Short mmCIF file of C-alpha atoms in Angstrom, two decimals:
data_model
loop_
_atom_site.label_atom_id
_atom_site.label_comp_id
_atom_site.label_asym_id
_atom_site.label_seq_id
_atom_site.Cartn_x
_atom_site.Cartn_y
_atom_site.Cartn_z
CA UNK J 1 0.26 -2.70 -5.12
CA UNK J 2 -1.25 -5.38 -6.82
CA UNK J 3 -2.33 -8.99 -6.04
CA UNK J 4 -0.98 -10.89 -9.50
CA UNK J 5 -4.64 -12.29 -9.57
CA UNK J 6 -6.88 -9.46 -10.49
CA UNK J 7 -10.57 -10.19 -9.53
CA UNK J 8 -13.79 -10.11 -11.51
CA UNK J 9 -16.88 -8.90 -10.93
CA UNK J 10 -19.23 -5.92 -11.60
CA UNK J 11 -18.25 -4.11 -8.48
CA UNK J 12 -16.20 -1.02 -9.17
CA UNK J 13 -14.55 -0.94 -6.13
CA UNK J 14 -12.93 -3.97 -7.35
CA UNK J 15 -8.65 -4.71 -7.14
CA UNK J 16 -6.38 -6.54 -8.23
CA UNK J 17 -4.95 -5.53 -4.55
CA UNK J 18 -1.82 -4.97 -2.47
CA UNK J 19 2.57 -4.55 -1.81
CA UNK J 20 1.53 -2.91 -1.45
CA UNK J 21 1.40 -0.90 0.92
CA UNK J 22 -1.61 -0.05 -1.38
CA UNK J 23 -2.88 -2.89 -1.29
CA UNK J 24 -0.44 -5.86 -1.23
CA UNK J 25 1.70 -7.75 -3.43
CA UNK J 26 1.86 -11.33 -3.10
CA UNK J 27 5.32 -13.37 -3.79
CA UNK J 28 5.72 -16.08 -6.33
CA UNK J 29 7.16 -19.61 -5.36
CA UNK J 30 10.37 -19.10 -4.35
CA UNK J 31 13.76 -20.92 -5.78
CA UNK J 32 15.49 -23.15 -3.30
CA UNK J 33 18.95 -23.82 -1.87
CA UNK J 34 21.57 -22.90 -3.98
CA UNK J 35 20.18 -21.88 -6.90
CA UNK J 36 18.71 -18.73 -5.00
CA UNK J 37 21.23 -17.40 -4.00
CA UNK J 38 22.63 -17.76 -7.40
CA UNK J 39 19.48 -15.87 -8.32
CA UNK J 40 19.98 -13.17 -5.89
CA UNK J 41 23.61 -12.16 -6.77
CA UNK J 42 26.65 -11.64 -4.39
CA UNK J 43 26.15 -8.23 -3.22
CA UNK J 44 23.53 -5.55 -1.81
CA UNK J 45 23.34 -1.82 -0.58
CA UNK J 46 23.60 -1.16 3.31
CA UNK J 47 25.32 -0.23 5.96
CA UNK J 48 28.45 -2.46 6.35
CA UNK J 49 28.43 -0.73 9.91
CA UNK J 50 25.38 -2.30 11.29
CA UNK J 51 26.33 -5.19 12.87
CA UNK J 52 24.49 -8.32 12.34
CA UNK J 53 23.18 -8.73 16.14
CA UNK J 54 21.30 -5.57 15.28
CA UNK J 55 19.96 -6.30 11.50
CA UNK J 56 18.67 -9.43 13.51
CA UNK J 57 16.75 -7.31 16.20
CA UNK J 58 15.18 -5.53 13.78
CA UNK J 59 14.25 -8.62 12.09
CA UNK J 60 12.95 -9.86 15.15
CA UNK J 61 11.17 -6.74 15.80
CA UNK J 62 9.40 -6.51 12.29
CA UNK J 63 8.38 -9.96 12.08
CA UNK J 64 6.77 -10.46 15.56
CA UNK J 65 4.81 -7.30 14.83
CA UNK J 66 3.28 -8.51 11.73
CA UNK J 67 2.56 -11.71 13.09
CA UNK J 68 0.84 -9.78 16.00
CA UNK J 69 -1.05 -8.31 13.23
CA UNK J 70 -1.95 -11.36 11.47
CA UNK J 71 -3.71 -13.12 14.45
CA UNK J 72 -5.57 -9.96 15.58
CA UNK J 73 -7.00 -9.84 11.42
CA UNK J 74 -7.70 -13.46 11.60
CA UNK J 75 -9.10 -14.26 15.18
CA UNK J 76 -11.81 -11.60 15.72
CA UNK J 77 -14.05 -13.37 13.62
CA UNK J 78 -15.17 -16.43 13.50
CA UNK J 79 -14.61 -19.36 11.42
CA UNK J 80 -17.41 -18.75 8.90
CA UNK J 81 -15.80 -15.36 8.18
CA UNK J 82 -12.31 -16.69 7.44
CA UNK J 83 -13.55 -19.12 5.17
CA UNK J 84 -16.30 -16.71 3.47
CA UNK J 85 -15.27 -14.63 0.25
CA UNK J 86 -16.21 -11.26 1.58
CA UNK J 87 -16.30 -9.86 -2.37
CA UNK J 88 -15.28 -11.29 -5.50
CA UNK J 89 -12.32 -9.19 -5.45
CA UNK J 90 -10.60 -10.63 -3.00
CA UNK J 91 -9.18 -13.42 -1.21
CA UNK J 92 -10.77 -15.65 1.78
CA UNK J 93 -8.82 -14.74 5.32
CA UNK J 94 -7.94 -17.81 5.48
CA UNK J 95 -6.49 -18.20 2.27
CA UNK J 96 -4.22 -14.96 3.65
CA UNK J 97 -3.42 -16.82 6.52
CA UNK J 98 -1.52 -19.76 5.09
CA UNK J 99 -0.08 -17.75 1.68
CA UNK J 100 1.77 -16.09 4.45
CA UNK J 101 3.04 -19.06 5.96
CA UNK J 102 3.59 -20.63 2.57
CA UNK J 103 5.91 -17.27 1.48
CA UNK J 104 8.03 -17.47 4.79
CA UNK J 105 8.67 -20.89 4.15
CA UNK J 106 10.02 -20.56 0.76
CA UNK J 107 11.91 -17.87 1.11
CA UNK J 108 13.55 -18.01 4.50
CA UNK J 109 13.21 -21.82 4.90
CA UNK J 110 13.89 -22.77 1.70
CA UNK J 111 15.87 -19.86 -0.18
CA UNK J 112 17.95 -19.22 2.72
CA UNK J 113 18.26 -21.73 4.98
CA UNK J 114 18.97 -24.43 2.33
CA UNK J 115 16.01 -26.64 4.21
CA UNK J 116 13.74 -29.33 2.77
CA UNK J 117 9.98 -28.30 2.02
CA UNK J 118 7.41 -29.08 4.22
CA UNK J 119 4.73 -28.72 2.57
CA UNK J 120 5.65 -28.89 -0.92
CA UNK J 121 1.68 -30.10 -1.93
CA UNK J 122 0.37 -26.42 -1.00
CA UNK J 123 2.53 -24.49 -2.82
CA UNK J 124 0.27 -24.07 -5.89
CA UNK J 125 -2.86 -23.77 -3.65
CA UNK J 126 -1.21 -20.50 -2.65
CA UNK J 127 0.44 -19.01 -5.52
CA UNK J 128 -1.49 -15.91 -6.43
CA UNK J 129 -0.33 -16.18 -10.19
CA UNK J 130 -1.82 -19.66 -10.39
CA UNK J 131 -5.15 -18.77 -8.61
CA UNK J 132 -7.31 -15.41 -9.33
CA UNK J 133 -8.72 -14.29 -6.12
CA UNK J 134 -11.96 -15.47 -7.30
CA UNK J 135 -11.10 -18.81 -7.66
CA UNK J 136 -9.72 -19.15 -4.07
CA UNK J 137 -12.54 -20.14 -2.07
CA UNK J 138 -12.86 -23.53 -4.47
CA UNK J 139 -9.33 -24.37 -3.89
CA UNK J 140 -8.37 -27.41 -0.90
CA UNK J 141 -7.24 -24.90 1.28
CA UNK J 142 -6.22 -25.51 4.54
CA UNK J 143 -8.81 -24.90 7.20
CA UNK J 144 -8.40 -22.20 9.68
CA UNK J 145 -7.14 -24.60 12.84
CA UNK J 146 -4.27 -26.17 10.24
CA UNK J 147 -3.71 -22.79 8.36
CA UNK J 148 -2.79 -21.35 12.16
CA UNK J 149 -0.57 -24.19 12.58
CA UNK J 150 1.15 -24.14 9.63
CA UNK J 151 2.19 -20.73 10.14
CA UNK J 152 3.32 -21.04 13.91
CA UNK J 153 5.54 -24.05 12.93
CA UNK J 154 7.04 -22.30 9.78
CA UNK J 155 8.02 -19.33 12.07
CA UNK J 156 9.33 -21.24 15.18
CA UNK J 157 11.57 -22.39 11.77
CA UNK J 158 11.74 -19.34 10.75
CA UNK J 159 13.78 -17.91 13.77
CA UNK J 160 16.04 -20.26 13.89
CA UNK J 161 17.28 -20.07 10.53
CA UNK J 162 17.59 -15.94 11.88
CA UNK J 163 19.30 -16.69 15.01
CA UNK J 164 22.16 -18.53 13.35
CA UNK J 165 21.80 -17.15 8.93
CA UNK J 166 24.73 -15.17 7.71
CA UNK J 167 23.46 -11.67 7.02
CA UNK J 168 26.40 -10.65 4.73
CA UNK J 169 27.55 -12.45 1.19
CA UNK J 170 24.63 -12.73 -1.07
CA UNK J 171 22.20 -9.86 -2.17
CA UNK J 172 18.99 -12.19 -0.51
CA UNK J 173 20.76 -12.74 2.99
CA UNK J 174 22.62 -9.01 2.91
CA UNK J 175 21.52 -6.79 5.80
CA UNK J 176 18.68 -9.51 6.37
CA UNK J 177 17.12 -8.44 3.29
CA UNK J 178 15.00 -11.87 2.77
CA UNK J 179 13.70 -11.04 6.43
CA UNK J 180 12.75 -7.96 5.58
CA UNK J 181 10.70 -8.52 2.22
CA UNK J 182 8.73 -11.42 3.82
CA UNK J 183 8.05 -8.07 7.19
CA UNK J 184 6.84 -6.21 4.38
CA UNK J 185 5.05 -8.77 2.63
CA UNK J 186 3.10 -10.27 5.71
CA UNK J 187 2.16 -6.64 6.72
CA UNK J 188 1.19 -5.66 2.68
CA UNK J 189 -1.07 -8.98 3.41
CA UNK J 190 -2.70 -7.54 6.63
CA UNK J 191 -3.78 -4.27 5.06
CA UNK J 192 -5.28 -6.60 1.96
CA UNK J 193 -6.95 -8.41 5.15
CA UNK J 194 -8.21 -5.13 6.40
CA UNK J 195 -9.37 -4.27 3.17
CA UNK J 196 -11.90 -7.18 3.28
CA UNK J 197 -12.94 -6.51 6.25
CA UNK J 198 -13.80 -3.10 5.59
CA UNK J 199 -15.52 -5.03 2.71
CA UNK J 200 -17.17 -7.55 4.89
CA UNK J 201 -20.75 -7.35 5.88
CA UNK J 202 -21.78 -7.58 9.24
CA UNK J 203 -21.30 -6.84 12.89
CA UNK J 204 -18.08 -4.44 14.01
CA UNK J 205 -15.30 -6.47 14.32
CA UNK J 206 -12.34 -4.27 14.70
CA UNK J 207 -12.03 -1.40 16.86
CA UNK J 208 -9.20 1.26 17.54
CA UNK J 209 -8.89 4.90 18.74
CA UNK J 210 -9.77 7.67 17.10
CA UNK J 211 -6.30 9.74 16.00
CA UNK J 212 -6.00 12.55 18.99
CA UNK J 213 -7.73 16.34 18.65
CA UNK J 214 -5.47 18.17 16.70
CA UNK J 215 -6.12 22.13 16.01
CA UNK J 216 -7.77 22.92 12.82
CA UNK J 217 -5.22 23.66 10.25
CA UNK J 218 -5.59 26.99 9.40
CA UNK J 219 -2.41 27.48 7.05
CA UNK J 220 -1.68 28.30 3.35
CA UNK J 221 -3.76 25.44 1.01
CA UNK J 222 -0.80 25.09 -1.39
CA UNK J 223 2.86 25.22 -1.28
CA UNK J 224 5.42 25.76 -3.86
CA UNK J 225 7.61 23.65 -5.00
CA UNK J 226 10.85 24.86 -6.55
CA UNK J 227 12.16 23.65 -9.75
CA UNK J 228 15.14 21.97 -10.12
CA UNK J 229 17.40 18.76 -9.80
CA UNK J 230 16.16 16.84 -6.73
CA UNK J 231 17.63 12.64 -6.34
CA UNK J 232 14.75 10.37 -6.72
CA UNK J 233 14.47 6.44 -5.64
CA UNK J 234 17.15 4.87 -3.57
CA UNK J 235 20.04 2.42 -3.83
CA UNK J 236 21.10 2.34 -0.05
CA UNK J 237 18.01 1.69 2.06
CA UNK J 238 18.79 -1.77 2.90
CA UNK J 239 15.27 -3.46 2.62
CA UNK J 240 14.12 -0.79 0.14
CA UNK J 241 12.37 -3.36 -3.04
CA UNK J 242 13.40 -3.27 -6.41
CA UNK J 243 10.98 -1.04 -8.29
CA UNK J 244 12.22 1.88 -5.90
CA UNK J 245 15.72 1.41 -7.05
CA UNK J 246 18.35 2.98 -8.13
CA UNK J 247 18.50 6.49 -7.02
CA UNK J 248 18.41 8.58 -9.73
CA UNK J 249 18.32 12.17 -11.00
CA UNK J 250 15.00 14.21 -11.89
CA UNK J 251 14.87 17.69 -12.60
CA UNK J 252 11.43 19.58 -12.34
CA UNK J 253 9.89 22.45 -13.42
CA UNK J 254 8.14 24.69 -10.75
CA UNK J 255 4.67 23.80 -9.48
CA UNK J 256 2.38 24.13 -6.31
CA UNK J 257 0.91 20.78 -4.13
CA UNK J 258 -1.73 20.83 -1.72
CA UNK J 259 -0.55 20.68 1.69
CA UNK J 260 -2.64 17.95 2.90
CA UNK J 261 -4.66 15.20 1.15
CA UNK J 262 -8.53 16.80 -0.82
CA UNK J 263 -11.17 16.53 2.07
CA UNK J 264 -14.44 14.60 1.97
CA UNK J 265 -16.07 18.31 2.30
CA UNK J 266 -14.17 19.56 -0.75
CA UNK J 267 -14.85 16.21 -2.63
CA UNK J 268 -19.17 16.87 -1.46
CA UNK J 269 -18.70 19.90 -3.48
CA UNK J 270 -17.51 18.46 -5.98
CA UNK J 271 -20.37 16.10 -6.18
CA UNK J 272 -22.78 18.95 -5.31
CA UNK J 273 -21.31 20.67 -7.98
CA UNK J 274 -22.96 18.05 -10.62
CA UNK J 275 -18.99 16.45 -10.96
CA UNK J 276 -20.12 13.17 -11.43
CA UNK J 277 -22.91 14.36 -14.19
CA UNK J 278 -20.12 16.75 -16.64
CA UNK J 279 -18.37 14.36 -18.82
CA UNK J 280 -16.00 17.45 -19.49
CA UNK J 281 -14.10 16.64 -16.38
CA UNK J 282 -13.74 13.19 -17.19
CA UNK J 283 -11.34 11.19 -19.37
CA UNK J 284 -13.04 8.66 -22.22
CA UNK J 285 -12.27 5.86 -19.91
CA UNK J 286 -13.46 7.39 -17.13
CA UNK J 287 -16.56 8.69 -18.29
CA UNK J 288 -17.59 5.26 -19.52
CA UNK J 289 -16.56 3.34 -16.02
CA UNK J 290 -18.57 5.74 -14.19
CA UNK J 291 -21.54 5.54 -15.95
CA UNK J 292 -21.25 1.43 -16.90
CA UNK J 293 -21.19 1.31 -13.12
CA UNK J 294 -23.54 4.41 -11.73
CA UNK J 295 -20.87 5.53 -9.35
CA UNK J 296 -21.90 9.05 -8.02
CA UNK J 297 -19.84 8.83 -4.89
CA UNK J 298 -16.60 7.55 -3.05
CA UNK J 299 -17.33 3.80 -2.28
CA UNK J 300 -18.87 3.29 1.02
CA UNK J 301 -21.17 6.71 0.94
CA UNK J 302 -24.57 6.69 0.64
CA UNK J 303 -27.30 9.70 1.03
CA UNK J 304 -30.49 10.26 3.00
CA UNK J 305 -32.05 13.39 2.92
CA UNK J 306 -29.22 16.27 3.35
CA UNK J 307 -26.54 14.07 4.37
CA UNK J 308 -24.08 11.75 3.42
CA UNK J 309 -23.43 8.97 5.38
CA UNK J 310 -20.44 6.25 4.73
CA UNK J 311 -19.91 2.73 6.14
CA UNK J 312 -16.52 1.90 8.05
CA UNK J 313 -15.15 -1.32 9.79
CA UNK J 314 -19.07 -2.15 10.05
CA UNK J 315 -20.35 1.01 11.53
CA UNK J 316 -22.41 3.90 9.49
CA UNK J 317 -21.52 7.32 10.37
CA UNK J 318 -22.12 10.62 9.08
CA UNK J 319 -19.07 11.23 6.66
CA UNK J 320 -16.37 13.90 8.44
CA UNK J 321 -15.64 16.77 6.32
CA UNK J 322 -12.23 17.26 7.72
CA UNK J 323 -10.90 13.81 7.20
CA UNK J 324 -8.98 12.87 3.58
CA UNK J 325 -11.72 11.23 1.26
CA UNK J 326 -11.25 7.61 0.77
CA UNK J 327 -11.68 5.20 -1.39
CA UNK J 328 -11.94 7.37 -4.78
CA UNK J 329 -10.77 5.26 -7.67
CA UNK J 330 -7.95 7.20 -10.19
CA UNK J 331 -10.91 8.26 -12.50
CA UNK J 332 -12.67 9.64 -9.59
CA UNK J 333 -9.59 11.74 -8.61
CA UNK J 334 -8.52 12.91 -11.64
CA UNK J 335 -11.74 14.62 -12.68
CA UNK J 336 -11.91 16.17 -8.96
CA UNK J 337 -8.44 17.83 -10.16
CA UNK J 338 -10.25 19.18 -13.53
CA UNK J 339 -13.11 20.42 -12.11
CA UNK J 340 -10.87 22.46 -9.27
CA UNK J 341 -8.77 23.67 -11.98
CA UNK J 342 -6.11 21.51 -11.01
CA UNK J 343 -4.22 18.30 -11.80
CA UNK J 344 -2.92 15.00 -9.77
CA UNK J 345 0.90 15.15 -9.39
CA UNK J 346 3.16 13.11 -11.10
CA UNK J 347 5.04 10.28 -9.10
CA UNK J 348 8.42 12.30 -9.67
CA UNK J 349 6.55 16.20 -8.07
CA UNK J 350 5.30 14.08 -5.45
CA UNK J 351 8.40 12.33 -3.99
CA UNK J 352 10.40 15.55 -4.71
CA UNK J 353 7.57 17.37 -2.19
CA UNK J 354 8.37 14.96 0.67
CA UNK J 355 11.73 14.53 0.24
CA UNK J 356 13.75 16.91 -1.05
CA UNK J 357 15.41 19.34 1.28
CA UNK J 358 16.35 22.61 -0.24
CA UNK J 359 18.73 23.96 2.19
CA UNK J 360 20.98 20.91 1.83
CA UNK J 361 19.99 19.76 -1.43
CA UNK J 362 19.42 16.02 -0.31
CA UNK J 363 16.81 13.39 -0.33
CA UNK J 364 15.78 12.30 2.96
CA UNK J 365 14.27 9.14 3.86
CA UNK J 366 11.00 10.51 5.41
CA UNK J 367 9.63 14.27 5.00
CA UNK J 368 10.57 14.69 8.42
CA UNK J 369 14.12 13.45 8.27
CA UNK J 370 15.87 9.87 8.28
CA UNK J 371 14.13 8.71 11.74
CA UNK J 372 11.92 5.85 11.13
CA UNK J 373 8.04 6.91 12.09
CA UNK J 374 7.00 7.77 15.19
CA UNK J 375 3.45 8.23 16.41
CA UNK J 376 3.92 11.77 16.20
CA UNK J 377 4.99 11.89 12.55
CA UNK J 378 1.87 10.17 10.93
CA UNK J 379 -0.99 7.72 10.89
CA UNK J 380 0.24 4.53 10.32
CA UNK J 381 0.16 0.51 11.30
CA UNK J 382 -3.36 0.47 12.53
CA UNK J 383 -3.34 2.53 15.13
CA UNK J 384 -6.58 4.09 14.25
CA UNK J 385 -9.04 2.82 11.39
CA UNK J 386 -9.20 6.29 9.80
CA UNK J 387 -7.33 8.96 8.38
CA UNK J 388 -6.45 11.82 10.61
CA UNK J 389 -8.11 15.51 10.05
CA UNK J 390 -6.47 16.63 6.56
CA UNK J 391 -3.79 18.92 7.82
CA UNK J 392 -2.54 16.99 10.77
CA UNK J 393 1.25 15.85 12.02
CA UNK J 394 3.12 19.15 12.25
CA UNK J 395 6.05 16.96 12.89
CA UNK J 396 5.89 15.27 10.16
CA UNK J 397 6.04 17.99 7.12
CA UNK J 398 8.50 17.85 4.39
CA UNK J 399 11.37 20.49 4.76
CA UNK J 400 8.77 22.59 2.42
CA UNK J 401 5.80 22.62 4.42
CA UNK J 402 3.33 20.09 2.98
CA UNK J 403 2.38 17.53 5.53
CA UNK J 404 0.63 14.09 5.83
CA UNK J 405 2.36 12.43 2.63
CA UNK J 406 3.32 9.48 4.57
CA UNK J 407 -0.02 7.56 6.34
CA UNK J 408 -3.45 8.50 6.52
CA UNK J 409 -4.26 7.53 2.70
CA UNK J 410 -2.67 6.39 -0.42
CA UNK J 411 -2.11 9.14 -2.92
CA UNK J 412 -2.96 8.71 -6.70
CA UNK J 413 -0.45 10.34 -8.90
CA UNK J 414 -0.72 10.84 -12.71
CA UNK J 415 2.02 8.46 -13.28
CA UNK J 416 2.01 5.05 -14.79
CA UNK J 417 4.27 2.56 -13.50
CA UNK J 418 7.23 2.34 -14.81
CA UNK J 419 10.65 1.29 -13.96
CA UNK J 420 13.48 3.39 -12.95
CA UNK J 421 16.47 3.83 -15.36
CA UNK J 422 18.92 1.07 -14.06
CA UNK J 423 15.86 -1.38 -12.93
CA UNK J 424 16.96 -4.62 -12.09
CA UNK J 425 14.36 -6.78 -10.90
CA UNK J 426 15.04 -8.56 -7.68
CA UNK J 427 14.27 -11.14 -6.13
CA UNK J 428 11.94 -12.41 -8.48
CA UNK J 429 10.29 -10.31 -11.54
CA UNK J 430 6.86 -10.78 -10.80
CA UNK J 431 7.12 -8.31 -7.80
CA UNK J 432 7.35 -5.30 -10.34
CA UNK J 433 8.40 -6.12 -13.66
CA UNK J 434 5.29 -7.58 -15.10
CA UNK J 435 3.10 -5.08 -13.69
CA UNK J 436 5.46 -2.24 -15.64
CA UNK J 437 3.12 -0.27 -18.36
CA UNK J 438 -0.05 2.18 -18.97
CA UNK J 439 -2.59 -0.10 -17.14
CA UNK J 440 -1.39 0.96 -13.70
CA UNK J 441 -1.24 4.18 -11.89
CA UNK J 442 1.21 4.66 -8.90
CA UNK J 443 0.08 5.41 -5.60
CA UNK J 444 2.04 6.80 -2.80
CA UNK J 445 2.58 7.77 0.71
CA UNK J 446 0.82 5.11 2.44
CA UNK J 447 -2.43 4.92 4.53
CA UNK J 448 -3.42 4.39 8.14
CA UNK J 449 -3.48 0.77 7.07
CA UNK J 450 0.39 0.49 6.24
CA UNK J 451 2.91 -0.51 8.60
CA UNK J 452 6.17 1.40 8.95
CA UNK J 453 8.48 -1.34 7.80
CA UNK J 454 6.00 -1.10 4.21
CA UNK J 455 5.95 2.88 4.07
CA UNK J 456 9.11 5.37 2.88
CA UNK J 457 9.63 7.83 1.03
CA UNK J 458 10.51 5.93 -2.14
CA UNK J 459 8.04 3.04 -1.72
CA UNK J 460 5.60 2.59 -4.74
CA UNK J 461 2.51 0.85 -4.54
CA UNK J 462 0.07 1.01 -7.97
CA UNK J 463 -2.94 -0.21 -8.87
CA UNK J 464 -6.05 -0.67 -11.76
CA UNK J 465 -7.37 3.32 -12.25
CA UNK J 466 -10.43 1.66 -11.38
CA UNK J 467 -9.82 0.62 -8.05
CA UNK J 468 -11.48 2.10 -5.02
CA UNK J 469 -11.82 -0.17 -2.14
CA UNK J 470 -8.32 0.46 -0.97
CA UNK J 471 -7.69 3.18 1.67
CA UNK J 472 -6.49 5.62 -1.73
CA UNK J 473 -7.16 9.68 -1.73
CA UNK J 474 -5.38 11.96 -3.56
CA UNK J 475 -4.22 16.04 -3.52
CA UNK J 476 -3.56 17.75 -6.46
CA UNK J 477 -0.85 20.08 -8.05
CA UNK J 478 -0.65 22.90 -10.77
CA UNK J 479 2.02 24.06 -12.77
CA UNK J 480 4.58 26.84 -12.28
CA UNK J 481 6.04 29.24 -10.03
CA UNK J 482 2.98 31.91 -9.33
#
């Protein structure tokens, strides 16, 4: 998704950066006391069953995690790094670090618990529509010790207002809704973090596992998907946002997807293949990005002698041919699709892939069912800093055999964003609404960057076509039934 502040530069890895889950999305000041929750409405989808003791748990439980998150992004480095702009594109850490805070406090403090600002002086220092990314590091902002502290007293605040908020009667407080966006939005924030410091120059900082062995996948390359009426979007997952609302119906035509995400070693053929030196494969735009720029690779690779070499989380490393490529802009995977005779899905063939089930005729909320993820369904919340061999998480396939749509990378789709029929922007319509037209392609699926609570089956994220420094791949699709 995309930061409302796009960056500048000549880099073409640039972003205007995550909600996403691409990415993140950052939230706008929010409206206080009453006149939020005249903003929000009087009622919201959920389960009336769920009793508030557990929509709090889960509140809890999502919070804590991405404030777990936060402090591992922002404490191993040191000070000069959270102050340092990493790239023009995006933000200081520490500017991260207190928007956060700043967010929480307006929308749970403020919004819905009815309390007095406490910072009021800060809240245009971190309003994203205010301040392009590359304006941040000149702003007042709060150093690192004080941004830390901020945050820590907003959400001791924070769960108070939680332990004693009524979860039913308005759309923002319904099913703990407001909780929820400002989960998603901390966690869209720590994969924009991750982002930079994937951009960041210097020393490893981060480390994780390696996803575990898997067999080499060995099964068909392409699955068909049948046409027909399939329900797209959704209008009861409780702290599902608004541009993936209302359920709706699509009917499709016939047409194949890969089964897992296009490999680095099919994208080196690509390249090998002169791809990047055929304008034929290329749109206008396209074309003239690549060349204004000299891209001849994914961002991150660079050659010497026979083979390619990428950098990751401040280590070089020979480039895995098994893995999903990364960081690919739209441009980048769109002519990959011409060349292999092929095209990117559309946002509609893509959700219909993971979540239609044939036999019952229903939408489900993950390709593997309506469980939320487990480890053994797909690579997400930062387990690992990589995507998994293409082909992995049997457990995780869509009822029609095509696995790793959810984690590992974001997927580039031929569709622009647009809204659903129904839209209604909510809470605020600067989290979609603006961002609605041709200038920005939808992602999907999610990367090993996104956290659960910021990854379904109906979640959008979009971006610039331009954009490659985000954890974004892509498969492709071809029409009809043989």
């Amino acid at each position: 998704m995309t930061d409302p502040a796009p960056g500048t530069g000549t880099a073409p890895a640039g972003t205007t950066a995550p909600a996403g889950t691409a990415g993140t999305t950052t939230a706008p000041a929010a409206p206080t006391g009453s006149t939020a929750a005249a903003r929000a409405g009087t009622t919201a989808p959920g389960d009336a069953a769920v009793s508030a003791e557990t929509i709090r748990e889960r509140a809890l439980t999502t919070l804590t995690a991405a404030r777990d998150r936060t402090t591992l992004l922002t404490t191993c480095v040191d000070e000069p790094d959270l102050t340092a702009q990493h790239s023009p594109l995006m933000s200081p850490l520490v500017w991260d670090l207190a928007h956060i805070g700043n967010q929480e406090e307006q929308w749970i403090l403020r919004a819905v618990g009815g309390r007095d600002a406490m910072r009021p002086e800060i809240d245009s220092l971190y309003d994203a529509f205010e301040h392009p990314r590359a304006e941040r590091p000149r702003l007042p902002l709060l150093p690192p010790a004080e941004a830390r502290a901020y945050a820590a007293e907003v959400r001791g605040r924070v769960l108070d207002v939680l332990e004693s908020a009524d979860l039913h009667g308005t759309r923002l407080t319904e099913a703990g809704f407001a909780f929820g966006m400002i989960a998603q939005h901390e966690q869209q924030h720590d994969e924009t973090m991750l982002i930079t410091h994937q951009l960041r120059i210097g020393p490893q900082a981060l480390t994780a596992p390696d996803p575990d062995p898997a067999p080499p996948y060995t099964g068909p390359a392409e699955v068909l998907v049948p046409g027909g009426p399939f329900t797209m979007g959704t209008s009861d997952e409780p702290w599902a946002l608004d541009n993936e609302r209302p359920a709706h119906r699509r009917d499709l035509a016939p047409f194949h997807i890969d089964t897992a995400p296009v490999t680095n070693g099919a994208y080196q053929a690509f390249i090998a293949d002169g791809g990047y030196d055929e304008p034929r494969w290329w749109t206008a735009e396209g074309w003239a990005h690549i060349r204004r720029h000299s891209i001849t690779a994914p961002l991150f690779w660079r050659r010497e002698g026979e083979q390619w070499l990428r950098r990751r989380f401040g280590v070089t490393e020979a480039v895995p041919p098994d893995e999903p490529v990364l960081h690919v802009c739209w441009y980048e995977a769109d002519a990959y699709a011409r060349w292999a005779g092929r095209r990117l899905p559309t946002e509609a063939e893509w959700e219909k892939a993971a979540r239609h089930d044939p036999v019952s005729g229903r939408s489900r909320r993950y390709p593997w069912g309506d469980a939320d993820p487990a480890p053994e369904h797909a690579n997400l919340g930062q387990r690992h800093l990589r995507p998994a061999p293409a082909g992995s998480y049997p457990a995780g396939e869509s009822p029609l055999g095509v696995r790793q749509l959810i984690g590992d990378v974001w997927e580039w789709t031929a569709s622009d964003l647009l809204p659903y029929p129904g839209f209604r922007a909510f809470p605020y319509k600067e989290y979609s609404e603006v961002f609605f037209g041709p200038e920005y392609k939808v992602l999907r699926g999610g990367s090993f960057a996104v956290d659960p609570v910021a990854c379904r089956g109906t979640f959008r994220n979009w971006d610039h076509p331009v954009r490659r420094q985000i954890f974004c791949g892509f498969r492709t699709a071809r029409s009809g039934a043989v």
